[in-house]
C-alpha positions as MATLAB code, in Angstrom:
seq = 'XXXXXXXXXXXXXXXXXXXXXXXXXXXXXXXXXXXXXXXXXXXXXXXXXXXXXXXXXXXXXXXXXXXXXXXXXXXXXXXXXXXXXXXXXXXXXXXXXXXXXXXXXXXXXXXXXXXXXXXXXXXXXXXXXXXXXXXXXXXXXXXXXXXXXXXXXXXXXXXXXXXXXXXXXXXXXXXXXXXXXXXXXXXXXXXXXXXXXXXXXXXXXXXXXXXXXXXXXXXXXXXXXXXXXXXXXXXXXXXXXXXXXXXXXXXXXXXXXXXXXXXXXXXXXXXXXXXXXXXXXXXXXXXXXXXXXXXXXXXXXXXXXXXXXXXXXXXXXXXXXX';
ca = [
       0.000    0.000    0.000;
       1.188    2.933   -1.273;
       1.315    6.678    0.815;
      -0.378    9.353   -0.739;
       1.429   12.783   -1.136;
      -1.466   15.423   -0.841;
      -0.587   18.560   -1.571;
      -2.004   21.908   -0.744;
      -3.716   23.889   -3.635;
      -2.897   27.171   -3.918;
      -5.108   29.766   -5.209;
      -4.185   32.358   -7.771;
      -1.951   35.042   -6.376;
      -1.212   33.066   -2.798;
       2.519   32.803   -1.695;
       3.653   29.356   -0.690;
       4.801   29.977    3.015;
       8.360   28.912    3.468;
       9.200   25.790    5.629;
      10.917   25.975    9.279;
      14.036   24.045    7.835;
      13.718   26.267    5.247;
      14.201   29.688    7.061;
      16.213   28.413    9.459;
      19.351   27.509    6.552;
      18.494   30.806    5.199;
      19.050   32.669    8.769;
      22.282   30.141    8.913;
      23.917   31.365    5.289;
      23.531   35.117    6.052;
      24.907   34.992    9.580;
      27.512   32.728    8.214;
      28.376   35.155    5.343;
      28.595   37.950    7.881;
      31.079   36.649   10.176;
      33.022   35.557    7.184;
      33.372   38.619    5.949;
      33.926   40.095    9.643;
      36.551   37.429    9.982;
      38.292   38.748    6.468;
      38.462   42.445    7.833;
      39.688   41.124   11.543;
      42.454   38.794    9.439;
      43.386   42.212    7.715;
      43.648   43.718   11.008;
      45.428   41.130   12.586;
      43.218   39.649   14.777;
      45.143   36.776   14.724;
      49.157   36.998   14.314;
      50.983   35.511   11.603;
      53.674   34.588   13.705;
      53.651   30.273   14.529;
      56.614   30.733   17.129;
      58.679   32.477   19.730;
      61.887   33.385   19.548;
      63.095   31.122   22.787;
      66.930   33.482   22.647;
      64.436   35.871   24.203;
      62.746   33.872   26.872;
      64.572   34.800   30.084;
      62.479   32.747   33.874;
      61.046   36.259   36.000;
      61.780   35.399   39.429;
      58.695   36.150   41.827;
      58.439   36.291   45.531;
      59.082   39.100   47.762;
      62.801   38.256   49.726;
      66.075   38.651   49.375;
      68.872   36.172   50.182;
      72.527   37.275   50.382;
      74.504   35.595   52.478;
      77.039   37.427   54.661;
      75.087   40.521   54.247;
      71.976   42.588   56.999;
      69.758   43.066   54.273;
      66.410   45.391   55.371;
      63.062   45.307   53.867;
      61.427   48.823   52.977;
      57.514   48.486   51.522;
      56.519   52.178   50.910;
      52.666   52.410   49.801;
      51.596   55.456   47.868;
      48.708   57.132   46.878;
      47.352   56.737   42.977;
      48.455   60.207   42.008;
      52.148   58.437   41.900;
      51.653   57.827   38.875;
      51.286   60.945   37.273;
      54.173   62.014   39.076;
      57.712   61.870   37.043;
      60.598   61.923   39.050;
      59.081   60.298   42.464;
      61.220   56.701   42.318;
      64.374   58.365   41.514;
      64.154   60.433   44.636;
      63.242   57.276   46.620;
      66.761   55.498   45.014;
      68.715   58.684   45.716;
      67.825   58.279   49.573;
      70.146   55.168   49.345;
      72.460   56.067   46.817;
      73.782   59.169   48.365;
      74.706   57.193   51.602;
      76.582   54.470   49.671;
      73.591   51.599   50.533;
      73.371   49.133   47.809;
      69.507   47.953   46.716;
      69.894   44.089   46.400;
      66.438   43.244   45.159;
      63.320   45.640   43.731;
      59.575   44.726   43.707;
      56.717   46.859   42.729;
      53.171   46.633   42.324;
      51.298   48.254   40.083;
      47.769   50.276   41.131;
      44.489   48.458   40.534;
      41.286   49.673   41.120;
      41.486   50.927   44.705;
      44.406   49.010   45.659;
      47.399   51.633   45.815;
      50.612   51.347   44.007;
      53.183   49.658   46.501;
      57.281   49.992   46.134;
      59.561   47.204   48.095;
      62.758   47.777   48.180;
      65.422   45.408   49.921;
      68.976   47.055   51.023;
      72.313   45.853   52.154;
      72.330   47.858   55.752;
      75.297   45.786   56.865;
      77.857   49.000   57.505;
      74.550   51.870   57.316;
      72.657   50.807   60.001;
      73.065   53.914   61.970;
      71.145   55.608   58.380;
      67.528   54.061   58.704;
      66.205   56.172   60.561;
      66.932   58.833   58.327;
      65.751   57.139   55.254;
      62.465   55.987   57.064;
      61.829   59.958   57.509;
      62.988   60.775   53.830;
      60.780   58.511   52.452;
      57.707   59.631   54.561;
      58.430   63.105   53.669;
      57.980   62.489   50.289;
      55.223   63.526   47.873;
      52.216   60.942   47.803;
      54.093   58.353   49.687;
      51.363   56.950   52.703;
      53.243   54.772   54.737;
      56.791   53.117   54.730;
      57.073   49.804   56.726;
      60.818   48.756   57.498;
      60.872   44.556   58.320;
      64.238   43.442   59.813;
      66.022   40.045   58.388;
      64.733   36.798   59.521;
      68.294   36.339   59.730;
      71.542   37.829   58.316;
      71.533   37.681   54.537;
      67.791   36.877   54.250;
      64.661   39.438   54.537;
      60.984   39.258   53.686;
      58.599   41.013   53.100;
      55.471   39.716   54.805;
      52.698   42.794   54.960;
      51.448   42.697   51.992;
      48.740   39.872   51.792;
      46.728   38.429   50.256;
      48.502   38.119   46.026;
      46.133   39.136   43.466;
      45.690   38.913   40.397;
      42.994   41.935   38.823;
      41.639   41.928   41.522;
      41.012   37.977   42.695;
      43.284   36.321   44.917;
      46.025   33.759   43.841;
      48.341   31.373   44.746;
      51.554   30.286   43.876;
      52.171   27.182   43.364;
      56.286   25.780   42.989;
      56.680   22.671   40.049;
      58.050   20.281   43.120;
      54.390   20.811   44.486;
      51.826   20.853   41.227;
      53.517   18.278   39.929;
      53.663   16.402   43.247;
      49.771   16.759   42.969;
      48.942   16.079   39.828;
      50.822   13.192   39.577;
      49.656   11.808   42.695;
      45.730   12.432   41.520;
      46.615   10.335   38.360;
      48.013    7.535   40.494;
      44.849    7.778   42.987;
      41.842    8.008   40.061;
      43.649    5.924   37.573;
      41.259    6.323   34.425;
      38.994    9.104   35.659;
      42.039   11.624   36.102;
      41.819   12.933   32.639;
      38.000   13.633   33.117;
      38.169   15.154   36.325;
      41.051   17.645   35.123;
      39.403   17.753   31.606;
      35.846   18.771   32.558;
      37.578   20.888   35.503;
      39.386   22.826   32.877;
      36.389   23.034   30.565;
      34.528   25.312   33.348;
      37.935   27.416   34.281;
      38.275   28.148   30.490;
      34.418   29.455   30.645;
      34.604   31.386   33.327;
      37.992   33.212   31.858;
      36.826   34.076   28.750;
      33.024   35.731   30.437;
      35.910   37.706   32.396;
      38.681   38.705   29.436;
      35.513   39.174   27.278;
      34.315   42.100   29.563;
      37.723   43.108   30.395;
      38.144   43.896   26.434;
      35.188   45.718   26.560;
      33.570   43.057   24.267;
      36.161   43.336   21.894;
      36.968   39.809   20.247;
      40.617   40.790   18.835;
      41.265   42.760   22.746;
      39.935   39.308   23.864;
      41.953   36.900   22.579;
      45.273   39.416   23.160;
      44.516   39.458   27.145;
      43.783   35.886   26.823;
      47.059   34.798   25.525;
      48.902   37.697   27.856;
      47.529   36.006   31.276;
      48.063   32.376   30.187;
      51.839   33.410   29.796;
      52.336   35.378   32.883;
      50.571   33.257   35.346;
      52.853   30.640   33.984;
      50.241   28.223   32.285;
      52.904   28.403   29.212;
      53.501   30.389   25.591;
      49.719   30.022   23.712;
      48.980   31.528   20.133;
      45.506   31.076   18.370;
      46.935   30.230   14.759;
      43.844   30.206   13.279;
      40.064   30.667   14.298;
      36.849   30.258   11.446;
      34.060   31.616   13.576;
      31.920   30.183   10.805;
      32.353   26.906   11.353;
      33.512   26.280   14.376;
      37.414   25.781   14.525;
      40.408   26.970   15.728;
      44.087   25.568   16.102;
      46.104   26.253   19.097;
      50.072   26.338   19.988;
      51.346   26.254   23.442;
      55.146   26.481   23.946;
      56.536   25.179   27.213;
      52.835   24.299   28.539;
      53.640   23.316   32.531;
      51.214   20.289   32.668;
      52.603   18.181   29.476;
      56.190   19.174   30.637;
      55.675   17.097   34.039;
      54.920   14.259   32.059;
      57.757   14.487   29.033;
      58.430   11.044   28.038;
      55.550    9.650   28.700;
      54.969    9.004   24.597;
      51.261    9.768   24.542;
      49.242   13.196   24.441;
      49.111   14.253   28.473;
      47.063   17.643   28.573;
      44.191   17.694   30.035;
      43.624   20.333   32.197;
      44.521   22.940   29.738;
      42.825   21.449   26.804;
      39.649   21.564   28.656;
      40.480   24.956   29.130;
      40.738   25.728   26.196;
      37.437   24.084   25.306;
      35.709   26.085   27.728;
      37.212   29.333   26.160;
      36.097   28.287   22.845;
      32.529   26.788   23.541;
      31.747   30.431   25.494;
      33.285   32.165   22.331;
      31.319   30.077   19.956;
      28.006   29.519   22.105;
      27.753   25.709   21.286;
      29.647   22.448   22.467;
      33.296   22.152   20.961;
      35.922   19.159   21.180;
      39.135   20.037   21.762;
      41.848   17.513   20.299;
      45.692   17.607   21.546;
      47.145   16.843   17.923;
      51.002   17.535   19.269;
      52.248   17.279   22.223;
      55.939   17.775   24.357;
      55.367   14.526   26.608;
      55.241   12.579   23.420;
      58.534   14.098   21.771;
      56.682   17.336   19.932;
      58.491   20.331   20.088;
      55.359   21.912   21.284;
      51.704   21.342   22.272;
      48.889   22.234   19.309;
      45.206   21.559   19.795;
      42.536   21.576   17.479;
      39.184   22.904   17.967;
      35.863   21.833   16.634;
      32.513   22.903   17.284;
      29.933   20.164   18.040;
      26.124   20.457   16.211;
];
């Protein structure tokens, strides 16, 4: 038994009314022919870089933390805080270094942070007191005296050769609080989580990673003032200077989906060099997460290359998911 196709008649002069399907795949082509074409002016912008790698003669490790260690030496601690207005004020940090370089006082390490919001710019400065002790008083009141400066907090050695500087809590980061974290210890505990959860350690990191990565871009998104080339700058910035490693979006088709992804020296595959397979997890879920908030739909993220498996460097590849 046969089905019958019945079709509607249509009177003289009466449109045929489009399908669903049918609207919906026209909708689909236009928006897909404008961000094609936005995509060709932000290529001829440079949204994304041409550049595929870093020049590692350049690369030179940033030491953080807030002491100084010389051994031999009476090495004193001096954390000035200031008022904002410092900077728009030329001139002010030379006076502060001329309070110590006119009586012969060597500065053995420098830290500064910068102003954000209503957190005020703070100076530490660490100097060899060993034969000026008798001088810091006097610099103490220099300092004070000075334009803009608030308060100036002097914290003696633990012992000789080492100071620290231990008022200025908690470390943030725009704002939010962080942590630091040494390799002996993250690797300690990610290595240790693999060998507790066995299998399930690259879903818990993964799907871990996949909300982080959401969560950052909502937050660089609004930082670049919903700008998607400011975006994906800032993005790369903090994922190199909170220490996550060197990442580069080589290329990224908003039209269908996909993006490809280089990260130099990425800390989580480094811990596990050697071990001949793709190891990322963490940070590929991250990555996910940045991409399926970019792209408002499900993606897969794919480590195609990877250091722990003898790649010079880590790539991922980016799909998005009907």
């Amino acid at each position: 038994m046969c089905k019958i196709n019945k079709k509607r008649k249509f009177r003289e002069g009466e449109k045929k009314k489009k399908s669903p399907s049918f609207v919906r795949k026209t909708i689909y082509r236009g928006i897909r022919y404008c961000i094609m074409m936005d995509r060709d002016v932000y290529m001829r912008r440079g949204l994304l870089g041409t550049s595929t790698g870093i020049a590692e003669e350049t690369l030179q490790p940033y030491e953080i933390g807030r002491f100084a260690y010389v051994p031999g030496k009476i090495v004193y601690c001096f954390t000035i805080i200031m008022e904002s207005k410092v900077i728009e004020t030329p001139g002010l940090l030379s006076r502060m270094l001329e309070s110590f370089k006119r009586r012969g006082i060597s500065l053995v390490h420098i830290k500064a942070s910068r102003q954000y919001k209503d957190q005020p710019p703070v100076l530490v400065l660490f100097a060899d007191m060993t034969k000026r002790l008798e001088a810091l008083s006097d610099i103490v009141r220099e300092l004070k005296a000075m334009e803009y400066v608030k308060q100036v907090i002097i914290s003696a050695p633990l012992f000789n050769g080492f100071a620290l500087e231990t008022n200025l809590f908690p470390l943030t980061l725009l704002g939010e609080r962080v942590i630091i974290l040494r390799r002996t210890l993250y690797e300690a505990f990610l290595k240790e989580l693999r060998s507790i959860l066995g299998s399930g350690y690259a879903s818990l990191m993964y799907y871990t990673g996949l909300e982080m990565g959401r969560k950052a871009f909502r937050y660089h998104y609004e930082i670049a003032g919903r700008d998607l080339k400011n975006t994906i700058a800032i993005s790369e910035a903090i994922f190199r200077i909170v220490g996550y490693g060197i990442m580069k979006i080589l290329e990224l088709d908003l039209s269908i989906g996909r993006a490809r992804i280089r990260v130099h020296h990425c800390f989580e595959c480094e811990i596990f060099k050697n071990s001949g397979k793709p190891s990322s997890h963490l940070i590929r879920g991250m990555i996910a997460g940045w991409f399926s908030e970019l792209l408002r739909r499900r993606v897969k993220a794919i480590e195609t290359r990877c250091i722990a498996k003898g790649d010079k460097y880590c790539e991922f590849l980016v799909m998005g998911r009907r």
